[in-house]
Coordinates of N, CA and C in Angstrom, one line a residue:
M1 N -25.6 6.6 20.1 CA -25.5 7.3 18.9 C -26.6 6.9 17.9
E2 N -27.2 7.8 17.3 CA -28.3 7.5 16.4 C -27.8 7.0 15.1
P3 N -28.4 6.1 14.4 CA -27.9 5.7 13.1 C -28.1 6.8 12.1
F4 N -27.1 6.8 11.2 CA -27.1 7.8 10.1 C -28.3 7.5 9.1
K5 N -29.0 8.6 8.8 CA -30.0 8.4 7.8 C -29.8 9.5 6.7
A6 N -29.4 9.0 5.5 CA -29.1 9.9 4.4 C -30.4 10.6 3.9
P7 N -30.3 11.9 3.6 CA -31.4 12.6 3.1 C -31.9 12.1 1.8
Y8 N -33.1 12.3 1.4 CA -33.6 11.9 0.1 C -33.6 13.1 -0.8
F9 N -33.1 12.9 -2.0 CA -33.1 14.0 -3.0 C -33.7 13.3 -4.3
S10 N -34.5 14.0 -5.0 CA -35.1 13.5 -6.2 C -33.9 13.5 -7.2
P11 N -34.1 12.7 -8.3 CA -33.1 12.6 -9.3 C -32.8 14.0 -9.9
A12 N -33.8 14.8 -10.1 CA -33.6 16.2 -10.6 C -32.8 17.0 -9.7
E13 N -33.0 16.9 -8.4 CA -32.3 17.7 -7.4 C -30.8 17.2 -7.3
L14 N -30.6 15.9 -7.4 CA -29.3 15.3 -7.4 C -28.5 15.9 -8.6
C15 N -29.1 15.9 -9.8 CA -28.4 16.4 -11.0 C -28.1 17.9 -10.8
Q16 N -29.0 18.7 -10.2 CA -28.7 20.1 -9.9 C -27.6 20.3 -8.9
R17 N -27.6 19.5 -7.9 CA -26.6 19.6 -6.8 C -25.2 19.2 -7.4
A18 N -25.2 18.2 -8.3 CA -23.9 17.7 -8.9 C -23.4 18.8 -9.8
S19 N -24.3 19.4 -10.6 CA -23.9 20.5 -11.5 C -23.4 21.7 -10.8
D20 N -24.0 22.1 -9.7 CA -23.6 23.2 -8.8 C -22.2 22.9 -8.3
F21 N -22.0 21.7 -7.8 CA -20.7 21.3 -7.2 C -19.6 21.4 -8.2
L22 N -19.9 20.8 -9.4 CA -18.9 20.8 -10.5 C -18.6 22.2 -11.0
A23 N -19.6 23.1 -11.0 CA -19.4 24.5 -11.4 C -18.4 25.2 -10.4
R24 N -18.5 24.9 -9.2 CA -17.7 25.5 -8.2 C -16.3 24.8 -8.1
R25 N -16.2 23.5 -8.2 CA -15.0 22.8 -8.0 C -14.2 22.5 -9.3
N26 N -14.8 22.5 -10.4 CA -14.2 22.2 -11.7 C -14.7 23.2 -12.8
P27 N -14.4 24.5 -12.5 CA -15.0 25.6 -13.3 C -14.5 25.6 -14.8
R28 N -13.3 24.9 -15.0 CA -12.8 24.8 -16.4 C -13.4 23.6 -17.1
T29 N -14.3 22.9 -16.5 CA -15.0 21.7 -17.0 C -14.1 20.7 -17.6
E30 N -13.0 20.4 -16.8 CA -12.0 19.4 -17.3 C -12.6 18.0 -17.4
I31 N -12.3 17.3 -18.4 CA -12.7 15.9 -18.6 C -11.5 15.1 -18.8
P32 N -11.3 14.0 -18.1 CA -12.1 13.6 -17.0 C -12.0 14.5 -15.8
V33 N -13.0 14.5 -15.0 CA -13.1 15.4 -13.8 C -11.9 15.0 -12.9
P34 N -11.1 15.9 -12.5 CA -10.0 15.6 -11.6 C -10.4 15.4 -10.1
I35 N -11.2 14.3 -9.9 CA -11.8 14.1 -8.6 C -10.8 14.0 -7.5
E36 N -9.7 13.3 -7.7 CA -8.7 13.2 -6.6 C -8.2 14.6 -6.2
H37 N -7.9 15.5 -7.2 CA -7.5 16.8 -6.9 C -8.6 17.6 -6.1
I38 N -9.8 17.4 -6.6 CA -10.9 18.1 -5.9 C -11.1 17.7 -4.5
V39 N -11.1 16.4 -4.2 CA -11.4 16.0 -2.8 C -10.2 16.4 -1.9
E40 N -9.0 16.3 -2.5 CA -7.8 16.7 -1.6 C -7.8 18.2 -1.3
R41 N -8.3 19.0 -2.2 CA -8.4 20.4 -2.0 C -9.5 20.7 -0.9
M42 N -10.4 19.8 -0.8 CA -11.5 19.9 0.2 C -11.0 19.4 1.6
G43 N -9.8 18.9 1.6 CA -9.3 18.4 2.9 C -9.5 17.0 3.2
V44 N -9.9 16.2 2.2 CA -10.2 14.8 2.3 C -8.9 14.0 1.9
D45 N -8.5 13.1 2.7 CA -7.3 12.3 2.3 C -7.8 11.0 1.6
I46 N -7.1 10.7 0.5 CA -7.3 9.4 -0.2 C -6.3 8.4 0.3
V47 N -6.7 7.3 0.9 CA -5.8 6.3 1.5 C -5.9 5.0 0.8
P48 N -4.9 4.7 0.0 CA -4.9 3.3 -0.7 C -4.7 2.2 0.3
V49 N -5.4 1.1 0.2 CA -5.4 0.0 1.1 C -5.1 -1.3 0.3
P50 N -3.9 -1.9 0.5 CA -3.6 -3.2 -0.2 C -4.7 -4.2 0.0
E51 N -5.1 -4.9 -1.1 CA -5.9 -6.1 -1.0 C -7.3 -5.8 -0.5
L52 N -7.8 -4.6 -0.5 CA -9.1 -4.2 0.0 C -10.2 -5.0 -0.7
M53 N -10.2 -5.0 -2.1 CA -11.2 -5.7 -2.8 C -11.1 -7.2 -2.5
R54 N -10.0 -7.8 -2.5 CA -9.8 -9.2 -2.3 C -10.3 -9.6 -0.9
T55 N -10.0 -8.8 0.1 CA -10.3 -9.1 1.5 C -11.7 -8.8 1.9
F56 N -12.3 -7.7 1.4 CA -13.6 -7.3 1.8 C -14.6 -7.2 0.7
S57 N -14.2 -7.4 -0.5 CA -15.1 -7.3 -1.7 C -15.7 -5.9 -1.9
I58 N -14.9 -4.9 -1.6 CA -15.3 -3.5 -1.8 C -14.2 -2.8 -2.4
D59 N -14.5 -1.7 -3.3 CA -13.5 -0.9 -3.9 C -13.0 0.2 -2.9
G60 N -13.9 0.6 -2.0 CA -13.5 1.7 -1.1 C -14.7 2.1 -0.2
W61 N -14.4 3.0 0.7 CA -15.4 3.5 1.6 C -14.9 4.9 2.1
T62 N -15.9 5.6 2.7 CA -15.6 6.9 3.2 C -15.8 6.9 4.7
T63 N -14.9 7.5 5.5 CA -15.1 7.5 7.0 C -16.3 8.3 7.3
H64 N -16.9 8.1 8.5 CA -18.1 8.8 9.0 C -17.9 10.3 9.0
D65 N -16.7 10.7 9.4 CA -16.4 12.2 9.5 C -16.1 12.8 8.1
M66 N -16.1 12.0 7.1 CA -15.8 12.5 5.7 C -14.4 13.1 5.5
K67 N -13.5 12.6 6.3 CA -12.1 13.1 6.2 C -11.2 12.2 5.4
E68 N -11.6 11.0 5.2 CA -10.8 10.0 4.5 C -11.6 9.2 3.6
I69 N -11.0 8.9 2.4 CA -11.6 7.9 1.5 C -10.6 6.8 1.4
Y70 N -11.0 5.6 1.8 CA -10.1 4.4 1.6 C -10.5 3.7 0.3
V71 N -9.5 3.4 -0.5 CA -9.7 2.8 -1.8 C -8.7 1.6 -2.0
D72 N -9.2 0.6 -2.8 CA -8.3 -0.5 -3.1 C -7.0 0.0 -3.7
E73 N -5.9 -0.3 -3.2 CA -4.6 0.2 -3.7 C -4.4 -0.2 -5.2
Y74 N -4.7 -1.4 -5.6 CA -4.6 -1.7 -7.0 C -5.4 -0.9 -7.9
V75 N -6.7 -0.7 -7.6 CA -7.6 0.1 -8.3 C -7.1 1.6 -8.4
Y76 N -6.6 2.1 -7.3 CA -6.1 3.5 -7.2 C -4.9 3.7 -8.1
D77 N -4.0 2.7 -8.2 CA -2.8 2.8 -8.9 C -3.0 2.4 -10.4
N78 N -4.0 1.6 -10.7 CA -4.0 1.0 -12.1 C -5.3 1.3 -12.9
V79 N -6.3 1.7 -12.3 CA -7.6 1.8 -13.0 C -7.9 3.3 -13.2
E80 N -7.9 3.7 -14.5 CA -8.1 5.1 -14.9 C -9.5 5.6 -14.4
N81 N -10.5 4.8 -14.6 CA -11.9 5.3 -14.3 C -12.3 5.0 -12.9

């Protein structure tokens, strides 16, 4: 299996891609952006994991197949941002 290499996008292209994404997925321009709702509608599961930050020093990660996002359970339940 070849290692994953992320494509390079200029800052301007990233801004444009983000704007296009939000225009499609958040057309009412809700603030704060309802990201949990958006990713779940895209078929991605958000999986809270107890003690993730304490055990691995990370807030979360995405699986290689982009089907799940694992997040620290405390952060998921208690941190608004």
